[in-house]
Short mmCIF file of C-alpha atoms in Angstrom, two decimals:
data_model
loop_
_atom_site.label_atom_id
_atom_site.label_comp_id
_atom_site.label_asym_id
_atom_site.label_seq_id
_atom_site.Cartn_x
_atom_site.Cartn_y
_atom_site.Cartn_z
CA UNK A 1 -11.42 -18.14 72.66
CA UNK A 2 -14.97 -19.08 72.89
CA UNK A 3 -16.14 -15.40 71.96
CA UNK A 4 -13.43 -14.51 69.19
CA UNK A 5 -13.95 -17.68 67.28
CA UNK A 6 -17.80 -17.57 68.05
CA UNK A 7 -17.46 -14.18 66.66
CA UNK A 8 -16.22 -14.95 63.71
CA UNK A 9 -18.27 -17.74 62.83
CA UNK A 10 -21.40 -16.15 63.56
CA UNK A 11 -20.49 -13.06 61.79
CA UNK A 12 -19.56 -14.92 58.76
CA UNK A 13 -16.10 -13.56 58.48
CA UNK A 14 -15.06 -17.14 58.34
CA UNK A 15 -16.63 -20.43 57.17
CA UNK A 16 -14.70 -22.63 59.50
CA UNK A 17 -11.97 -22.38 61.91
CA UNK A 18 -9.03 -24.56 63.23
CA UNK A 19 -8.62 -24.62 66.80
CA UNK A 20 -8.45 -27.20 69.58
CA UNK A 21 -11.15 -29.43 71.29
CA UNK A 22 -10.28 -31.83 74.26
CA UNK A 23 -10.88 -35.24 73.23
CA UNK A 24 -10.18 -38.56 75.45
CA UNK A 25 -8.37 -35.58 77.97
CA UNK A 26 -6.21 -34.47 75.46
CA UNK A 27 -6.28 -30.76 72.98
CA UNK A 28 -7.06 -32.12 69.90
CA UNK A 29 -6.96 -30.47 66.04
CA UNK A 30 -10.67 -29.57 65.46
CA UNK A 31 -12.71 -27.60 62.36
CA UNK A 32 -15.44 -26.00 63.88
CA UNK A 33 -18.22 -24.35 61.91
CA UNK A 34 -21.36 -22.73 62.30
CA UNK A 35 -22.87 -25.98 62.72
CA UNK A 36 -21.03 -27.08 66.43
CA UNK A 37 -20.55 -23.55 67.82
CA UNK A 38 -21.26 -25.17 70.80
CA UNK A 39 -18.42 -27.58 70.99
CA UNK A 40 -16.01 -24.62 71.38
CA UNK A 41 -13.53 -24.20 74.66
CA UNK A 42 -12.15 -21.64 76.20
CA UNK A 43 -8.66 -21.30 75.19
CA UNK A 44 -5.63 -22.81 77.19
CA UNK A 45 -1.95 -22.46 77.21
CA UNK A 46 -0.93 -25.73 76.04
CA UNK A 47 2.16 -28.28 75.02
CA UNK A 48 0.17 -29.59 71.85
CA UNK A 49 1.73 -29.32 68.40
CA UNK A 50 -0.02 -30.58 65.54
CA UNK A 51 0.69 -30.03 61.74
CA UNK A 52 -2.54 -27.89 61.64
CA UNK A 53 -1.33 -26.11 58.63
CA UNK A 54 -1.53 -29.25 56.54
CA UNK A 55 -5.19 -29.51 57.95
CA UNK A 56 -5.80 -25.94 56.87
CA UNK A 57 -4.38 -26.71 53.42
CA UNK A 58 -6.10 -29.94 52.79
CA UNK A 59 -9.03 -28.22 53.53
CA UNK A 60 -8.87 -25.29 51.66
CA UNK A 61 -7.66 -27.47 48.46
CA UNK A 62 -10.88 -29.01 48.73
CA UNK A 63 -13.12 -26.04 49.30
CA UNK A 64 -11.29 -23.54 47.22
CA UNK A 65 -14.39 -21.14 47.65
CA UNK A 66 -14.25 -21.10 51.75
CA UNK A 67 -12.31 -18.53 53.95
CA UNK A 68 -11.04 -20.81 57.01
CA UNK A 69 -9.50 -19.38 60.18
CA UNK A 70 -6.90 -20.64 62.03
CA UNK A 71 -5.31 -20.68 65.68
CA UNK A 72 -1.70 -20.08 65.06
CA UNK A 73 1.65 -20.59 67.26
CA UNK A 74 4.78 -18.56 66.21
CA UNK A 75 6.36 -21.51 64.16
CA UNK A 76 2.56 -22.16 62.51
CA UNK A 77 2.77 -18.92 61.29
CA UNK A 78 6.26 -18.68 59.84
CA UNK A 79 5.04 -21.64 58.07
CA UNK A 80 1.59 -20.15 56.77
CA UNK A 81 4.23 -17.22 55.30
CA UNK A 82 5.91 -19.24 53.59
CA UNK A 83 2.66 -21.06 52.23
CA UNK A 84 1.58 -17.93 51.14
CA UNK A 85 4.76 -17.19 48.99
CA UNK A 86 5.02 -20.28 47.05
CA UNK A 87 1.14 -19.62 46.57
CA UNK A 88 -0.47 -22.80 47.94
CA UNK A 89 -3.01 -20.08 50.32
CA UNK A 90 -4.36 -17.01 49.44
CA UNK A 91 -4.08 -14.18 52.15
CA UNK A 92 -7.63 -13.07 51.65
CA UNK A 93 -8.89 -16.68 52.39
CA UNK A 94 -7.16 -16.72 56.08
CA UNK A 95 -8.11 -15.34 59.13
CA UNK A 96 -5.55 -15.97 61.56
CA UNK A 97 -5.97 -15.67 65.52
CA UNK A 98 -2.29 -15.79 67.71
CA UNK A 99 -1.48 -17.68 70.46
CA UNK A 100 2.18 -17.25 72.44
CA UNK A 101 3.69 -20.47 73.54
CA UNK A 102 4.81 -20.81 77.37
CA UNK A 103 8.38 -20.68 78.25
CA UNK A 104 8.77 -24.44 78.53
CA UNK A 105 7.71 -25.05 75.49
CA UNK A 106 10.08 -22.42 73.63
CA UNK A 107 13.02 -23.82 75.65
CA UNK A 108 11.58 -27.15 74.73
CA UNK A 109 11.57 -26.55 71.15
CA UNK A 110 14.75 -24.39 71.08
CA UNK A 111 12.24 -21.60 69.24
CA UNK A 112 13.87 -18.16 67.70
CA UNK A 113 10.09 -17.34 67.81
CA UNK A 114 7.78 -18.51 70.11
CA UNK A 115 5.21 -15.87 69.64
CA UNK A 116 2.79 -14.84 66.23
CA UNK A 117 3.04 -11.40 64.81
CA UNK A 118 -0.20 -10.71 66.59
CA UNK A 119 -1.47 -12.19 69.87
CA UNK A 120 -4.61 -12.73 70.72
CA UNK A 121 -3.98 -15.45 73.45
CA UNK A 122 -1.18 -15.65 75.75
CA UNK A 123 1.99 -13.68 76.72
CA UNK A 124 4.76 -13.84 74.69
CA UNK A 125 8.38 -15.20 76.08
CA UNK A 126 11.86 -15.24 75.82
CA UNK A 127 13.22 -16.69 72.38
CA UNK A 128 16.41 -19.11 72.42
CA UNK A 129 19.03 -17.33 70.09
CA UNK A 130 20.83 -20.33 68.89
CA UNK A 131 21.37 -23.97 68.67
CA UNK A 132 24.13 -25.67 69.82
CA UNK A 133 24.15 -28.91 67.71
CA UNK A 134 24.64 -27.26 64.85
CA UNK A 135 27.61 -25.26 66.47
CA UNK A 136 29.31 -28.50 67.79
CA UNK A 137 28.47 -30.01 64.36
CA UNK A 138 30.18 -27.08 62.45
CA UNK A 139 33.31 -27.60 64.60
CA UNK A 140 33.43 -31.34 63.72
CA UNK A 141 35.92 -32.93 61.46
CA UNK A 142 34.26 -33.40 58.03
CA UNK A 143 35.32 -37.36 58.18
CA UNK A 144 33.79 -37.71 61.90
CA UNK A 145 30.61 -35.45 60.52
CA UNK A 146 30.25 -37.76 58.00
CA UNK A 147 29.99 -40.71 59.82
CA UNK A 148 27.87 -39.42 62.25
CA UNK A 149 25.23 -38.37 59.82
CA UNK A 150 25.86 -41.63 58.28
CA UNK A 151 25.45 -43.29 61.78
CA UNK A 152 21.83 -41.25 61.63
CA UNK A 153 20.67 -42.21 58.26
CA UNK A 154 21.17 -46.05 59.06
CA UNK A 155 18.23 -45.79 61.12
CA UNK A 156 15.80 -44.72 58.49
CA UNK A 157 13.01 -46.65 57.67
CA UNK A 158 11.53 -44.62 54.88
CA UNK A 159 7.90 -44.15 56.65
CA UNK A 160 8.29 -40.32 55.23
CA UNK A 161 6.83 -38.97 58.30
CA UNK A 162 9.40 -36.13 58.47
CA UNK A 163 7.59 -34.93 54.87
CA UNK A 164 4.08 -35.96 56.10
CA UNK A 165 4.07 -33.82 58.75
CA UNK A 166 6.11 -30.72 57.23
CA UNK A 167 3.97 -28.17 56.93
CA UNK A 168 5.86 -26.68 53.76
CA UNK A 169 5.95 -29.82 52.05
CA UNK A 170 3.06 -28.98 50.34
CA UNK A 171 3.68 -31.11 46.52
CA UNK A 172 1.51 -33.61 45.05
CA UNK A 173 4.28 -35.14 43.52
CA UNK A 174 7.16 -36.12 45.46
CA UNK A 175 11.00 -36.52 44.59
CA UNK A 176 11.73 -38.89 47.42
CA UNK A 177 9.01 -41.40 45.70
CA UNK A 178 10.87 -41.36 42.68
CA UNK A 179 11.87 -44.79 42.06
CA UNK A 180 14.93 -44.36 39.16
CA UNK A 181 16.19 -41.61 41.67
CA UNK A 182 15.93 -43.53 45.07
CA UNK A 183 14.99 -46.91 44.69
CA UNK A 184 12.24 -47.77 47.01
CA UNK A 185 12.86 -51.29 47.84
CA UNK A 186 16.44 -50.30 49.72
CA UNK A 187 16.24 -50.11 53.14
CA UNK A 188 18.22 -47.93 54.64
CA UNK A 189 17.51 -45.45 52.02
CA UNK A 190 20.09 -43.83 50.22
CA UNK A 191 21.70 -41.26 52.06
CA UNK A 192 20.49 -38.80 48.90
CA UNK A 193 16.81 -39.40 50.22
CA UNK A 194 17.96 -36.91 53.21
CA UNK A 195 19.94 -34.61 51.43
CA UNK A 196 17.46 -34.23 48.86
CA UNK A 197 14.79 -33.57 51.32
CA UNK A 198 17.53 -30.98 53.07
CA UNK A 199 17.98 -29.62 49.68
CA UNK A 200 14.29 -28.99 49.54
CA UNK A 201 14.02 -27.70 52.86
CA UNK A 202 16.45 -25.10 52.06
CA UNK A 203 14.69 -21.56 52.04
CA UNK A 204 11.77 -23.03 53.30
CA UNK A 205 11.88 -24.82 56.58
CA UNK A 206 10.71 -22.57 59.33
CA UNK A 207 11.81 -25.03 62.35
CA UNK A 208 8.77 -25.58 63.82
CA UNK A 209 10.97 -29.18 65.06
CA UNK A 210 7.85 -31.45 64.38
CA UNK A 211 10.10 -33.80 61.63
CA UNK A 212 12.54 -34.74 64.56
CA UNK A 213 9.67 -35.02 66.97
CA UNK A 214 7.93 -37.37 64.74
CA UNK A 215 11.01 -39.28 63.15
CA UNK A 216 10.89 -42.94 64.41
CA UNK A 217 14.34 -43.70 64.42
CA UNK A 218 15.02 -40.43 66.44
CA UNK A 219 17.30 -38.54 63.51
CA UNK A 220 18.35 -35.08 63.96
CA UNK A 221 16.87 -33.96 61.05
CA UNK A 222 16.33 -30.66 62.56
CA UNK A 223 19.79 -29.74 62.74
CA UNK A 224 20.27 -30.42 59.32
CA UNK A 225 17.65 -28.34 58.06
CA UNK A 226 18.70 -25.51 60.75
CA UNK A 227 21.79 -26.07 58.95
CA UNK A 228 20.70 -25.68 55.55
CA UNK A 229 18.60 -22.39 56.32
CA UNK A 230 21.92 -20.91 57.76
CA UNK A 231 23.28 -21.18 54.14
CA UNK A 232 20.35 -20.10 52.21
CA UNK A 233 20.75 -16.92 55.00
CA UNK A 234 24.30 -16.60 54.09
CA UNK A 235 24.29 -16.63 50.11
CA UNK A 236 21.58 -15.19 49.88
CA UNK A 237 20.57 -13.37 52.80
CA UNK A 238 17.05 -15.22 52.93
CA UNK A 239 15.26 -16.03 55.97
CA UNK A 240 12.21 -17.92 55.75
CA UNK A 241 9.55 -17.29 57.38
CA UNK A 242 8.83 -13.84 57.28
CA UNK A 243 6.05 -11.78 55.46
CA UNK A 244 7.94 -10.65 53.03
CA UNK A 245 10.64 -11.64 50.65
CA UNK A 246 10.88 -14.87 48.49
CA UNK A 247 12.90 -17.97 48.51
CA UNK A 248 15.87 -18.10 46.01
CA UNK A 249 15.20 -20.88 44.84
CA UNK A 250 11.61 -19.39 43.44
CA UNK A 251 12.71 -17.26 41.17
CA UNK A 252 15.75 -16.43 38.70
CA UNK A 253 16.69 -13.28 39.58
CA UNK A 254 19.29 -10.10 38.79
CA UNK A 255 23.12 -10.88 37.84
CA UNK A 256 24.07 -8.78 40.38
CA UNK A 257 22.60 -10.93 43.13
CA UNK A 258 24.14 -13.83 41.98
CA UNK A 259 26.53 -15.65 44.98
CA UNK A 260 30.22 -15.32 43.58
CA UNK A 261 31.09 -18.16 41.07
CA UNK A 262 32.74 -18.69 37.94
CA UNK A 263 31.80 -16.30 35.44
CA UNK B 1 46.39 -44.15 44.45
CA UNK B 2 48.64 -44.70 41.40
CA UNK B 3 46.78 -46.85 39.82
CA UNK B 4 43.08 -44.67 40.87
CA UNK B 5 40.86 -43.37 37.80
CA UNK B 6 38.34 -41.60 38.85
CA UNK B 7 34.93 -41.75 37.32
CA UNK B 8 33.26 -38.12 36.78
CA UNK B 9 30.06 -37.57 35.63
CA UNK B 10 29.84 -34.11 33.62
CA UNK B 11 26.42 -33.08 32.62
CA UNK B 12 26.93 -30.28 29.96
CA UNK B 13 24.09 -28.17 28.18
CA UNK B 14 23.38 -28.68 25.38
CA UNK B 15 24.04 -25.05 23.57
CA UNK B 16 27.62 -24.09 24.93
CA UNK B 17 29.12 -26.87 26.81
CA UNK B 18 28.44 -29.41 24.65
CA UNK B 19 29.41 -27.98 21.66
CA UNK B 20 32.35 -27.11 23.31
CA UNK B 21 33.24 -31.03 24.13
CA UNK B 22 32.43 -31.39 20.78
CA UNK B 23 34.94 -28.46 19.67
CA UNK B 24 37.39 -30.39 21.66
CA UNK B 25 37.13 -33.12 19.47
CA UNK B 26 37.03 -32.62 16.35
CA UNK B 27 40.16 -30.15 16.59
CA UNK B 28 42.15 -33.33 18.72
CA UNK B 29 42.36 -31.81 22.07
CA UNK B 30 43.50 -34.29 24.09
CA UNK B 31 42.14 -34.76 27.94
CA UNK B 32 41.46 -37.97 30.26
CA UNK B 33 38.72 -40.37 29.30
CA UNK B 34 37.48 -40.25 32.48
CA UNK B 35 34.65 -37.96 32.57
CA UNK B 36 31.09 -39.79 31.31
CA UNK B 37 28.99 -36.73 29.47
CA UNK B 38 25.36 -36.10 30.11
CA UNK B 39 23.76 -33.86 27.76
CA UNK B 40 21.17 -32.01 28.98
CA UNK B 41 19.14 -28.87 27.23
CA UNK B 42 20.10 -26.66 30.06
CA UNK B 43 22.53 -26.56 33.20
CA UNK B 44 19.45 -25.06 35.08
CA UNK B 45 18.19 -28.32 34.57
CA UNK B 46 20.41 -30.36 36.43
CA UNK B 47 18.57 -31.10 39.82
CA UNK B 48 20.66 -31.04 42.75
CA UNK B 49 18.76 -34.55 42.98
CA UNK B 50 20.82 -35.69 39.81
CA UNK B 51 23.91 -34.50 41.30
CA UNK B 52 23.44 -36.51 44.61
CA UNK B 53 22.11 -39.40 42.52
CA UNK B 54 25.73 -39.06 40.97
CA UNK B 55 27.52 -39.38 44.09
CA UNK B 56 25.11 -42.22 45.71
CA UNK B 57 25.99 -44.44 42.62
CA UNK B 58 29.52 -44.10 43.57
CA UNK B 59 30.88 -41.15 41.10
CA UNK B 60 34.16 -39.49 42.11
CA UNK B 61 33.40 -36.14 41.06
CA UNK B 62 30.84 -34.10 38.92
CA UNK B 63 31.09 -31.72 36.65
CA UNK B 64 28.38 -29.00 35.61
CA UNK B 65 28.94 -26.89 32.63
CA UNK B 66 26.64 -24.37 31.44
CA UNK B 67 26.45 -21.14 29.00
CA UNK B 68 28.21 -18.45 30.61
CA UNK B 69 26.13 -15.55 32.17
CA UNK B 70 24.29 -13.64 29.65
CA UNK B 71 24.36 -16.49 27.00
CA UNK B 72 22.47 -18.66 28.44
CA UNK B 73 19.60 -20.06 25.60
CA UNK B 74 17.07 -19.91 27.76
CA UNK B 75 18.13 -16.29 28.59
CA UNK B 76 18.56 -16.76 32.81
CA UNK B 77 18.44 -20.56 33.16
CA UNK B 78 22.04 -20.85 34.62
CA UNK B 79 21.36 -17.92 37.05
CA UNK B 80 19.65 -21.37 38.93
CA UNK B 81 22.42 -23.16 38.21
CA UNK B 82 24.73 -21.01 39.95
CA UNK B 83 22.30 -20.49 43.23
CA UNK B 84 21.53 -24.74 43.31
CA UNK B 85 25.75 -24.96 42.84
CA UNK B 86 26.43 -22.97 45.56
CA UNK B 87 23.27 -24.26 47.72
CA UNK B 88 24.92 -28.12 46.83
CA UNK B 89 28.59 -27.46 47.45
CA UNK B 90 27.60 -26.42 51.26
CA UNK B 91 25.27 -28.88 52.16
CA UNK B 92 28.22 -31.44 51.32
CA UNK B 93 30.47 -29.75 53.24
CA UNK B 94 28.47 -29.89 56.19
CA UNK B 95 27.51 -33.26 55.37
CA UNK B 96 31.32 -34.13 55.77
CA UNK B 97 31.86 -34.61 51.97
CA UNK B 98 34.45 -32.60 49.86
CA UNK B 99 32.40 -29.96 48.13
CA UNK B 100 35.70 -30.10 45.23
CA UNK B 101 34.12 -32.78 44.01
CA UNK B 102 31.44 -31.21 42.51
CA UNK B 103 32.43 -27.94 40.14
CA UNK B 104 30.76 -25.37 38.20
CA UNK B 105 32.26 -23.94 35.02
CA UNK B 106 31.21 -21.62 32.05
CA UNK B 107 32.14 -23.54 28.69
CA UNK B 108 31.13 -21.93 25.25
CA UNK B 109 30.75 -23.56 22.15
CA UNK B 110 34.02 -21.82 21.07
CA UNK B 111 36.02 -22.95 23.94
CA UNK B 112 37.27 -26.38 23.20
CA UNK B 113 40.40 -25.39 24.87
CA UNK B 114 39.19 -24.49 28.16
CA UNK B 115 36.82 -27.79 27.97
CA UNK B 116 40.09 -29.95 27.52
CA UNK B 117 41.48 -27.95 30.43
CA UNK B 118 38.66 -27.92 32.73
CA UNK B 119 38.53 -31.75 32.22
CA UNK B 120 42.30 -32.44 32.60
CA UNK B 121 42.54 -29.97 35.61
CA UNK B 122 39.23 -31.81 37.39
CA UNK B 123 40.46 -35.61 36.68
CA UNK B 124 43.68 -34.46 38.74
CA UNK B 125 42.18 -32.60 41.27
CA UNK B 126 40.06 -35.92 41.77
CA UNK B 127 42.97 -37.78 41.33
CA UNK B 128 45.13 -36.10 44.35
CA UNK B 129 41.62 -36.37 46.55
CA UNK B 130 41.08 -40.31 45.92
CA UNK B 131 38.09 -42.47 45.92
CA UNK B 132 34.94 -40.86 47.05
CA UNK B 133 33.78 -41.90 50.31
CA UNK B 134 30.93 -43.89 49.91
CA UNK B 135 27.43 -42.70 50.26
CA UNK B 136 25.97 -46.24 51.76
CA UNK B 137 24.54 -45.65 55.46
CA UNK B 138 25.26 -49.55 55.97
CA UNK B 139 28.74 -49.88 55.37
CA UNK B 140 29.56 -53.21 53.25
CA UNK B 141 31.64 -54.87 56.45
CA UNK B 142 27.72 -54.81 58.34
CA UNK B 143 26.20 -56.42 55.41
CA UNK B 144 28.79 -59.44 55.75
CA UNK B 145 30.23 -58.58 52.23
#
């Protein structure tokens, strides 16, 4: 890593590079520039996952004229594609170095593609194809499923952690904070809090699983977002995370391609 | 469940469905008084958030009505309505709620009869389904009520 990142910075290809630096014995996201080149460390295969896209996005918003490099995993690259599609970052302003995840991490994350398109570090491992949890939920009776969800939603402490860590939650104003629609003083929050977030994740969630990892109440959010993505795939034939295509909710489209319904 | 009178929120678009409801009124077509109408400028401006909020506040059914495809005052506003409602139905089902409580209809300004029929039919269906299950994560008994 040392050499590739150093090269990019020294050539002036990028103004800064988001990678990791060992802090207190743990890899920690770090912005490397030409000033702190000597702090660069050789790449190592770690299990550390951070919302590095959030850091990149914040940095790019503060310095729109600068070009940034970033070290990405498979999930993070999918997120980057979504940010490009939603016009949050410009492709010509981002340089990507890809790292493949270990098999252990891929299984823990239930990851469908644990490596980016172009791999600079590590070797690709086998993906995990289907989610057992979603299958199990789909086979439940509606009433049981509703009770199951409510039993999880009622632990929510409205910390907004799921939103704050989400790499594709880029809005500057959030409807979850709309006091008239979701009363702010209520705990646990309205069920619509979770369902509205699920709606926003439809055609956008890249299934990185950070939301579920960060949730202090252990709400199985990922199963919910996995399901909304399956819905979008079933109805519109769109799967988020690919370099091409657009979310059906980002444009009006053609009459022919609309889902069936009253006419 | 004989005495159950459902509460139905209807989002009607200003240009077609609201005018259709108006026509039903001036033509003296009878329909059940269970709907509460909210006039919106376009059915495409009804966010899923509003629909979920209606259910959260205890609506037994939500009707979204707009112009027919191709007749939208804003050309393609109702395209978004179809996409959203279709998606929302799936989400409601996965959360364990009956998606039949959400209904999308195209009602033009000339279809006063259709408006009355839709409301009659929808109210009847919701009556059969009974009161909507609560959206509250904490049941009232847990709060000691």
